[in-house]
Amino acid sequence: MGKQVAEHRQASDGQRIGLIAGNGRFPIIFADNAKRLGYSVSAVAHEGETDPELARHVDHIHWIKIGQFGKLIEALKGDGVQRAVMLGGIKKTHVFSTVRPDFRALALAAKLIHLKDDDILRRVAEEIEQEGIQICESTFGLEGILVEEGTLTRREPSKKEWEDIRYGWDVGKQVGALDIGQCVVVKDRVIVAVEAVEGTDGAIRRGGELAHGGAVVVKRCKPQQDLRFDLPAVGPRTIEVMESVKASVLALEAGRGILLDRDETIAKANRAGIAIIGMT
């Protein structure tokens, strides 16, 4: 990894990277790391989703409403961006409330056969790349952020918890193949919650309350996952939600899961007695 980072640093001096930012901490963490590697960061942020703090971590920022696709492309091109990443989610519930698509977004939607997440994101990426802007993988230029295989916390899962982990791992793959979500919550080999439009935190809260303690949370990539966007990511907030419902284990996909604010996340898990493991 050190060699890879060195190559990024050497290649990136004076270059600009675009950041299409959704919600959560991932866009901020990426921006900080990209600047350490010598990049100038131009961000396009979404009103009501992107953390306003991002403005203090980038060189340029453009705020748009969800659905202003034409304005997004104009902002990137205006800043001379030739490569960009898409990081952070957009709450699916906004599809039913706050989305106000512009003409270009409507034209893109008309080309879609299915309205699944992956289909939409791939089509968005294709449209952006047709404008001469390459969409890079979500882990572009990052080090120490991918989940590694094995137990990351002091506590190891119990034998009973391992049974739930393996069961949830298999079910999670099937749920992902249907493009429903990336997270399932398990208790005694019973699926008590599947992530849908409410997102990971909502699924954990709902499943944890139904389990009455001891729930196992499994979050993994979809089998058809495009590594350019929507990699499964967790952070301190995930642990806080798990602690609030007395969930006991968080299982993530090693090599493709994202662990945000790593030290803080693991420290919170250790204090709460929650085990975090990386699965392959």
PDB file of N, CA, C and O in Angstrom, residues 165-222:
ATOM      1  N   ILE A 165     -23.299 -14.732  12.077  1.00  0.00           N
ATOM      2  CA  ILE A 165     -22.493 -14.021  11.079  1.00  0.00           C
ATOM      3  C   ILE A 165     -22.527 -14.759   9.747  1.00  0.00           C
ATOM      4  O   ILE A 165     -22.780 -14.174   8.686  1.00  0.00           O
ATOM      5  N   ARG A 166     -22.270 -16.066   9.795  1.00  0.00           N
ATOM      6  CA  ARG A 166     -22.216 -16.846   8.555  1.00  0.00           C
ATOM      7  C   ARG A 166     -23.583 -16.903   7.874  1.00  0.00           C
ATOM      8  O   ARG A 166     -23.682 -16.830   6.650  1.00  0.00           O
ATOM      9  N   TYR A 167     -24.625 -17.019   8.686  1.00  0.00           N
ATOM     10  CA  TYR A 167     -25.972 -17.036   8.109  1.00  0.00           C
ATOM     11  C   TYR A 167     -26.280 -15.679   7.465  1.00  0.00           C
ATOM     12  O   TYR A 167     -26.772 -15.608   6.316  1.00  0.00           O
ATOM     13  N   GLY A 168     -25.991 -14.608   8.172  1.00  0.00           N
ATOM     14  CA  GLY A 168     -26.228 -13.267   7.646  1.00  0.00           C
ATOM     15  C   GLY A 168     -25.389 -12.978   6.409  1.00  0.00           C
ATOM     16  O   GLY A 168     -25.828 -12.270   5.490  1.00  0.00           O
ATOM     17  N   TRP A 169     -24.181 -13.533   6.375  1.00  0.00           N
ATOM     18  CA  TRP A 169     -23.289 -13.344   5.227  1.00  0.00           C
ATOM     19  C   TRP A 169     -23.922 -13.922   3.957  1.00  0.00           C
ATOM     20  O   TRP A 169     -23.912 -13.283   2.894  1.00  0.00           O
ATOM     21  N   ASP A 170     -24.477 -15.123   4.080  1.00  0.00           N
ATOM     22  CA  ASP A 170     -25.106 -15.769   2.928  1.00  0.00           C
ATOM     23  C   ASP A 170     -26.387 -15.039   2.508  1.00  0.00           C
ATOM     24  O   ASP A 170     -26.618 -14.806   1.317  1.00  0.00           O
ATOM     25  N   VAL A 171     -27.210 -14.678   3.475  1.00  0.00           N
ATOM     26  CA  VAL A 171     -28.456 -13.980   3.157  1.00  0.00           C
ATOM     27  C   VAL A 171     -28.161 -12.598   2.581  1.00  0.00           C
ATOM     28  O   VAL A 171     -28.821 -12.143   1.639  1.00  0.00           O
ATOM     29  N   GLY A 172     -27.140 -11.935   3.123  1.00  0.00           N
ATOM     30  CA  GLY A 172     -26.768 -10.612   2.636  1.00  0.00           C
ATOM     31  C   GLY A 172     -26.409 -10.621   1.162  1.00  0.00           C
ATOM     32  O   GLY A 172     -26.702  -9.666   0.431  1.00  0.00           O
ATOM     33  N   LYS A 173     -25.766 -11.681   0.728  1.00  0.00           N
ATOM     34  CA  LYS A 173     -25.418 -11.800  -0.691  1.00  0.00           C
ATOM     35  C   LYS A 173     -26.677 -11.871  -1.542  1.00  0.00           C
ATOM     36  O   LYS A 173     -26.767 -11.237  -2.607  1.00  0.00           O
ATOM     37  N   GLN A 174     -27.656 -12.640  -1.086  1.00  0.00           N
ATOM     38  CA  GLN A 174     -28.896 -12.770  -1.851  1.00  0.00           C
ATOM     39  C   GLN A 174     -29.679 -11.460  -1.876  1.00  0.00           C
ATOM     40  O   GLN A 174     -30.232 -11.076  -2.914  1.00  0.00           O
ATOM     41  N   VAL A 175     -29.717 -10.781  -0.756  1.00  0.00           N
ATOM     42  CA  VAL A 175     -30.410  -9.491  -0.684  1.00  0.00           C
ATOM     43  C   VAL A 175     -29.725  -8.475  -1.602  1.00  0.00           C
ATOM     44  O   VAL A 175     -30.378  -7.711  -2.319  1.00  0.00           O
ATOM     45  N   GLY A 176     -28.389  -8.491  -1.592  1.00  0.00           N
ATOM     46  CA  GLY A 176     -27.640  -7.579  -2.447  1.00  0.00           C
ATOM     47  C   GLY A 176     -27.865  -7.855  -3.918  1.00  0.00           C
ATOM     48  O   GLY A 176     -27.944  -6.936  -4.734  1.00  0.00           O
ATOM     49  N   ALA A 177     -27.965  -9.137  -4.274  1.00  0.00           N
ATOM     50  CA  ALA A 177     -28.185  -9.505  -5.678  1.00  0.00           C
ATOM     51  C   ALA A 177     -29.510  -8.945  -6.188  1.00  0.00           C
ATOM     52  O   ALA A 177     -29.655  -8.662  -7.381  1.00  0.00           O
ATOM     53  N   LEU A 178     -30.474  -8.758  -5.288  1.00  0.00           N
ATOM     54  CA  LEU A 178     -31.762  -8.165  -5.656  1.00  0.00           C
ATOM     55  C   LEU A 178     -31.719  -6.649  -5.616  1.00  0.00           C
ATOM     56  O   LEU A 178     -32.731  -5.988  -5.882  1.00  0.00           O
ATOM     57  N   ASP A 179     -30.552  -6.068  -5.264  1.00  0.00           N
ATOM     58  CA  ASP A 179     -30.349  -4.620  -5.213  1.00  0.00           C
ATOM     59  C   ASP A 179     -31.292  -3.958  -4.204  1.00  0.00           C
ATOM     60  O   ASP A 179     -31.820  -2.879  -4.434  1.00  0.00           O
ATOM     61  N   ILE A 180     -31.505  -4.658  -3.069  1.00  0.00           N
ATOM     62  CA  ILE A 180     -32.350  -4.108  -2.013  1.00  0.00           C
ATOM     63  C   ILE A 180     -31.513  -3.283  -1.043  1.00  0.00           C
ATOM     64  O   ILE A 180     -31.862  -2.153  -0.699  1.00  0.00           O
ATOM     65  N   GLY A 181     -30.395  -3.843  -0.585  1.00  0.00           N
ATOM     66  CA  GLY A 181     -29.527  -3.147   0.358  1.00  0.00           C
ATOM     67  C   GLY A 181     -28.277  -3.948   0.618  1.00  0.00           C
ATOM     68  O   GLY A 181     -28.093  -5.042   0.062  1.00  0.00           O
ATOM     69  N   GLN A 182     -27.423  -3.434   1.487  1.00  0.00           N
ATOM     70  CA  GLN A 182     -26.143  -4.077   1.775  1.00  0.00           C
ATOM     71  C   GLN A 182     -26.055  -4.632   3.188  1.00  0.00           C
ATOM     72  O   GLN A 182     -25.062  -5.242   3.543  1.00  0.00           O
ATOM     73  N   CYS A 183     -27.085  -4.449   3.984  1.00  0.00           N
ATOM     74  CA  CYS A 183     -27.001  -4.785   5.409  1.00  0.00           C
ATOM     75  C   CYS A 183     -28.181  -5.651   5.832  1.00  0.00           C
ATOM     76  O   CYS A 183     -29.324  -5.410   5.430  1.00  0.00           O
ATOM     77  N   VAL A 184     -27.881  -6.676   6.643  1.00  0.00           N
ATOM     78  CA  VAL A 184     -28.928  -7.471   7.285  1.00  0.00           C
ATOM     79  C   VAL A 184     -28.602  -7.563   8.778  1.00  0.00           C
ATOM     80  O   VAL A 184     -27.444  -7.479   9.183  1.00  0.00           O
ATOM     81  N   VAL A 185     -29.628  -7.722   9.578  1.00  0.00           N
ATOM     82  CA  VAL A 185     -29.484  -7.856  11.029  1.00  0.00           C
ATOM     83  C   VAL A 185     -30.044  -9.218  11.429  1.00  0.00           C
ATOM     84  O   VAL A 185     -31.153  -9.595  11.021  1.00  0.00           O
ATOM     85  N   VAL A 186     -29.254  -9.976  12.217  1.00  0.00           N
ATOM     86  CA  VAL A 186     -29.559 -11.377  12.516  1.00  0.00           C
ATOM     87  C   VAL A 186     -29.589 -11.606  14.024  1.00  0.00           C
ATOM     88  O   VAL A 186     -28.793 -11.023  14.765  1.00  0.00           O
ATOM     89  N   LYS A 187     -30.474 -12.497  14.469  1.00  0.00           N
ATOM     90  CA  LYS A 187     -30.488 -12.957  15.861  1.00  0.00           C
ATOM     91  C   LYS A 187     -30.966 -14.408  15.867  1.00  0.00           C
ATOM     92  O   LYS A 187     -32.065 -14.704  15.381  1.00  0.00           O
ATOM     93  N   ASP A 188     -30.130 -15.311  16.376  1.00  0.00           N
ATOM     94  CA  ASP A 188     -30.460 -16.730  16.449  1.00  0.00           C
ATOM     95  C   ASP A 188     -30.841 -17.290  15.073  1.00  0.00           C
ATOM     96  O   ASP A 188     -31.833 -18.005  14.924  1.00  0.00           O
ATOM     97  N   ARG A 189     -30.063 -16.934  14.070  1.00  0.00           N
ATOM     98  CA  ARG A 189     -30.267 -17.376  12.688  1.00  0.00           C
ATOM     99  C   ARG A 189     -31.640 -16.993  12.148  1.00  0.00           C
ATOM    100  O   ARG A 189     -32.203 -17.664  11.274  1.00  0.00           O
ATOM    101  N   VAL A 190     -32.162 -15.885  12.626  1.00  0.00           N
ATOM    102  CA  VAL A 190     -33.394 -15.300  12.099  1.00  0.00           C
ATOM    103  C   VAL A 190     -33.062 -13.895  11.604  1.00  0.00           C
ATOM    104  O   VAL A 190     -32.430 -13.111  12.324  1.00  0.00           O
ATOM    105  N   ILE A 191     -33.456 -13.558  10.385  1.00  0.00           N
ATOM    106  CA  ILE A 191     -33.237 -12.221   9.856  1.00  0.00           C
ATOM    107  C   ILE A 191     -34.299 -11.303  10.455  1.00  0.00           C
ATOM    108  O   ILE A 191     -35.495 -11.446  10.168  1.00  0.00           O
ATOM    109  N   VAL A 192     -33.866 -10.375  11.297  1.00  0.00           N
ATOM    110  CA  VAL A 192     -34.823  -9.482  11.960  1.00  0.00           C
ATOM    111  C   VAL A 192     -34.956  -8.146  11.243  1.00  0.00           C
ATOM    112  O   VAL A 192     -35.897  -7.394  11.499  1.00  0.00           O
ATOM    113  N   ALA A 193     -34.021  -7.833  10.341  1.00  0.00           N
ATOM    114  CA  ALA A 193     -34.136  -6.605   9.555  1.00  0.00           C
ATOM    115  C   ALA A 193     -33.269  -6.710   8.315  1.00  0.00           C
ATOM    116  O   ALA A 193     -32.194  -7.304   8.337  1.00  0.00           O
ATOM    117  N   VAL A 194     -33.780  -6.134   7.227  1.00  0.00           N
ATOM    118  CA  VAL A 194     -33.044  -6.014   5.971  1.00  0.00           C
ATOM    119  C   VAL A 194     -33.024  -4.539   5.596  1.00  0.00           C
ATOM    120  O   VAL A 194     -34.067  -3.875   5.625  1.00  0.00           O
ATOM    121  N   GLU A 195     -31.853  -4.027   5.264  1.00  0.00           N
ATOM    122  CA  GLU A 195     -31.748  -2.616   4.882  1.00  0.00           C
ATOM    123  C   GLU A 195     -32.528  -2.349   3.604  1.00  0.00           C
ATOM    124  O   GLU A 195     -32.403  -3.062   2.612  1.00  0.00           O
ATOM    125  N   ALA A 196     -33.351  -1.306   3.645  1.00  0.00           N
ATOM    126  CA  ALA A 196     -34.059  -0.858   2.444  1.00  0.00           C
ATOM    127  C   ALA A 196     -33.854   0.654   2.323  1.00  0.00           C
ATOM    128  O   ALA A 196     -32.740   1.137   2.475  1.00  0.00           O
ATOM    129  N   VAL A 197     -34.905   1.408   2.101  1.00  0.00           N
ATOM    130  CA  VAL A 197     -34.741   2.844   1.877  1.00  0.00           C
ATOM    131  C   VAL A 197     -34.327   3.605   3.135  1.00  0.00           C
ATOM    132  O   VAL A 197     -33.859   4.732   3.053  1.00  0.00           O
ATOM    133  N   GLU A 198     -34.505   2.991   4.330  1.00  0.00           N
ATOM    134  CA  GLU A 198     -34.166   3.717   5.567  1.00  0.00           C
ATOM    135  C   GLU A 198     -32.673   3.795   5.813  1.00  0.00           C
ATOM    136  O   GLU A 198     -32.216   4.559   6.662  1.00  0.00           O
ATOM    137  N   GLY A 199     -31.864   3.011   5.098  1.00  0.00           N
ATOM    138  CA  GLY A 199     -30.415   3.035   5.275  1.00  0.00           C
ATOM    139  C   GLY A 199     -29.952   2.109   6.380  1.00  0.00           C
ATOM    140  O   GLY A 199     -30.751   1.510   7.114  1.00  0.00           O
ATOM    141  N   THR A 200     -28.611   2.013   6.512  1.00  0.00           N
ATOM    142  CA  THR A 200     -28.022   1.068   7.462  1.00  0.00           C
ATOM    143  C   THR A 200     -28.413   1.370   8.905  1.00  0.00           C
ATOM    144  O   THR A 200     -28.814   0.469   9.651  1.00  0.00           O
ATOM    145  N   ASP A 201     -28.298   2.632   9.317  1.00  0.00           N
ATOM    146  CA  ASP A 201     -28.606   2.974  10.710  1.00  0.00           C
ATOM    147  C   ASP A 201     -30.059   2.631  11.046  1.00  0.00           C
ATOM    148  O   ASP A 201     -30.352   2.102  12.126  1.00  0.00           O
ATOM    149  N   GLY A 202     -30.964   2.929  10.123  1.00  0.00           N
ATOM    150  CA  GLY A 202     -32.372   2.629  10.356  1.00  0.00           C
ATOM    151  C   GLY A 202     -32.620   1.131  10.473  1.00  0.00           C
ATOM    152  O   GLY A 202     -33.405   0.682  11.306  1.00  0.00           O
ATOM    153  N   ALA A 203     -31.942   0.355   9.631  1.00  0.00           N
ATOM    154  CA  ALA A 203     -32.102  -1.105   9.686  1.00  0.00           C
ATOM    155  C   ALA A 203     -31.551  -1.658  10.993  1.00  0.00           C
ATOM    156  O   ALA A 203     -32.159  -2.544  11.611  1.00  0.00           O
ATOM    157  N   ILE A 204     -30.395  -1.153  11.432  1.00  0.00           N
ATOM    158  CA  ILE A 204     -29.801  -1.609  12.692  1.00  0.00           C
ATOM    159  C   ILE A 204     -30.726  -1.281  13.865  1.00  0.00           C
ATOM    160  O   ILE A 204     -30.967  -2.122  14.749  1.00  0.00           O
ATOM    161  N   ARG A 205     -31.254  -0.076  13.860  1.00  0.00           N
ATOM    162  CA  ARG A 205     -32.128   0.333  14.963  1.00  0.00           C
ATOM    163  C   ARG A 205     -33.392  -0.535  15.008  1.00  0.00           C
ATOM    164  O   ARG A 205     -33.799  -1.024  16.070  1.00  0.00           O
ATOM    165  N   ARG A 206     -33.992  -0.732  13.868  1.00  0.00           N
ATOM    166  CA  ARG A 206     -35.224  -1.541  13.803  1.00  0.00           C
ATOM    167  C   ARG A 206     -34.937  -2.991  14.180  1.00  0.00           C
ATOM    168  O   ARG A 206     -35.653  -3.591  14.997  1.00  0.00           O
ATOM    169  N   GLY A 207     -33.880  -3.577  13.585  1.00  0.00           N
ATOM    170  CA  GLY A 207     -33.557  -4.969  13.885  1.00  0.00           C
ATOM    171  C   GLY A 207     -33.113  -5.173  15.310  1.00  0.00           C
ATOM    172  O   GLY A 207     -33.470  -6.173  15.954  1.00  0.00           O
ATOM    173  N   GLY A 208     -32.335  -4.231  15.829  1.00  0.00           N
ATOM    174  CA  GLY A 208     -31.861  -4.345  17.203  1.00  0.00           C
ATOM    175  C   GLY A 208     -32.980  -4.292  18.215  1.00  0.00           C
ATOM    176  O   GLY A 208     -32.976  -5.024  19.217  1.00  0.00           O
ATOM    177  N   GLU A 209     -33.976  -3.443  17.952  1.00  0.00           N
ATOM    178  CA  GLU A 209     -35.121  -3.355  18.860  1.00  0.00           C
ATOM    179  C   GLU A 209     -35.936  -4.644  18.837  1.00  0.00           C
ATOM    180  O   GLU A 209     -36.403  -5.113  19.881  1.00  0.00           O
ATOM    181  N   LEU A 210     -36.075  -5.236  17.663  1.00  0.00           N
ATOM    182  CA  LEU A 210     -36.825  -6.489  17.564  1.00  0.00           C
ATOM    183  C   LEU A 210     -36.069  -7.653  18.211  1.00  0.00           C
ATOM    184  O   LEU A 210     -36.686  -8.568  18.766  1.00  0.00           O
ATOM    185  N   ALA A 211     -34.736  -7.596  18.152  1.00  0.00           N
ATOM    186  CA  ALA A 211     -33.922  -8.686  18.710  1.00  0.00           C
ATOM    187  C   ALA A 211     -33.816  -8.625  20.226  1.00  0.00           C
ATOM    188  O   ALA A 211     -33.463  -9.617  20.873  1.00  0.00           O
ATOM    189  N   HIS A 212     -34.081  -7.462  20.818  1.00  0.00           N
ATOM    190  CA  HIS A 212     -33.968  -7.279  22.271  1.00  0.00           C
ATOM    191  C   HIS A 212     -32.563  -7.633  22.769  1.00  0.00           C
ATOM    192  O   HIS A 212     -32.390  -8.333  23.773  1.00  0.00           O
ATOM    193  N   GLY A 213     -31.545  -7.146  22.064  1.00  0.00           N
ATOM    194  CA  GLY A 213     -30.162  -7.351  22.484  1.00  0.00           C
ATOM    195  C   GLY A 213     -29.504  -8.509  21.759  1.00  0.00           C
ATOM    196  O   GLY A 213     -30.153  -9.495  21.383  1.00  0.00           O
ATOM    197  N   GLY A 214     -28.193  -8.381  21.540  1.00  0.00           N
ATOM    198  CA  GLY A 214     -27.420  -9.472  20.973  1.00  0.00           C
ATOM    199  C   GLY A 214     -27.522  -9.632  19.469  1.00  0.00           C
ATOM    200  O   GLY A 214     -27.157 -10.680  18.923  1.00  0.00           O
ATOM    201  N   ALA A 215     -28.010  -8.601  18.762  1.00  0.00           N
ATOM    202  CA  ALA A 215     -28.143  -8.718  17.310  1.00  0.00           C
ATOM    203  C   ALA A 215     -26.776  -8.649  16.634  1.00  0.00           C
ATOM    204  O   ALA A 215     -25.849  -7.989  17.108  1.00  0.00           O
ATOM    205  N   VAL A 216     -26.654  -9.350  15.518  1.00  0.00           N
ATOM    206  CA  VAL A 216     -25.445  -9.347  14.699  1.00  0.00           C
ATOM    207  C   VAL A 216     -25.748  -8.581  13.410  1.00  0.00           C
ATOM    208  O   VAL A 216     -26.740  -8.870  12.726  1.00  0.00           O
ATOM    209  N   VAL A 217     -24.902  -7.620  13.097  1.00  0.00           N
ATOM    210  CA  VAL A 217     -25.074  -6.779  11.908  1.00  0.00           C
ATOM    211  C   VAL A 217     -24.057  -7.211  10.855  1.00  0.00           C
ATOM    212  O   VAL A 217     -22.858  -7.253  11.134  1.00  0.00           O
ATOM    213  N   VAL A 218     -24.532  -7.524   9.663  1.00  0.00           N
ATOM    214  CA  VAL A 218     -23.655  -7.929   8.561  1.00  0.00           C
ATOM    215  C   VAL A 218     -23.838  -6.941   7.414  1.00  0.00           C
ATOM    216  O   VAL A 218     -24.976  -6.704   6.975  1.00  0.00           O
ATOM    217  N   LYS A 219     -22.734  -6.368   6.949  1.00  0.00           N
ATOM    218  CA  LYS A 219     -22.791  -5.393   5.852  1.00  0.00           C
ATOM    219  C   LYS A 219     -21.729  -5.765   4.826  1.00  0.00           C
ATOM    220  O   LYS A 219     -20.541  -5.846   5.152  1.00  0.00           O
ATOM    221  N   ARG A 220     -22.164  -6.019   3.583  1.00  0.00           N
ATOM    222  CA  ARG A 220     -21.241  -6.479   2.557  1.00  0.00           C
ATOM    223  C   ARG A 220     -21.629  -5.906   1.191  1.00  0.00           C
ATOM    224  O   ARG A 220     -22.741  -5.407   1.007  1.00  0.00           O
ATOM    225  N   CYS A 221     -20.695  -5.995   0.253  1.00  0.00           N
ATOM    226  CA  CYS A 221     -20.963  -5.546  -1.109  1.00  0.00           C
ATOM    227  C   CYS A 221     -22.025  -6.420  -1.767  1.00  0.00           C
ATOM    228  O   CYS A 221     -22.164  -7.602  -1.453  1.00  0.00           O
ATOM    229  N   LYS A 222     -22.736  -5.838  -2.699  1.00  0.00           N
ATOM    230  CA  LYS A 222     -23.614  -6.619  -3.556  1.00  0.00           C
ATOM    231  C   LYS A 222     -22.742  -7.430  -4.517  1.00  0.00           C
ATOM    232  O   LYS A 222     -21.639  -6.994  -4.874  1.00  0.00           O
TER     233      LYS A 222
END
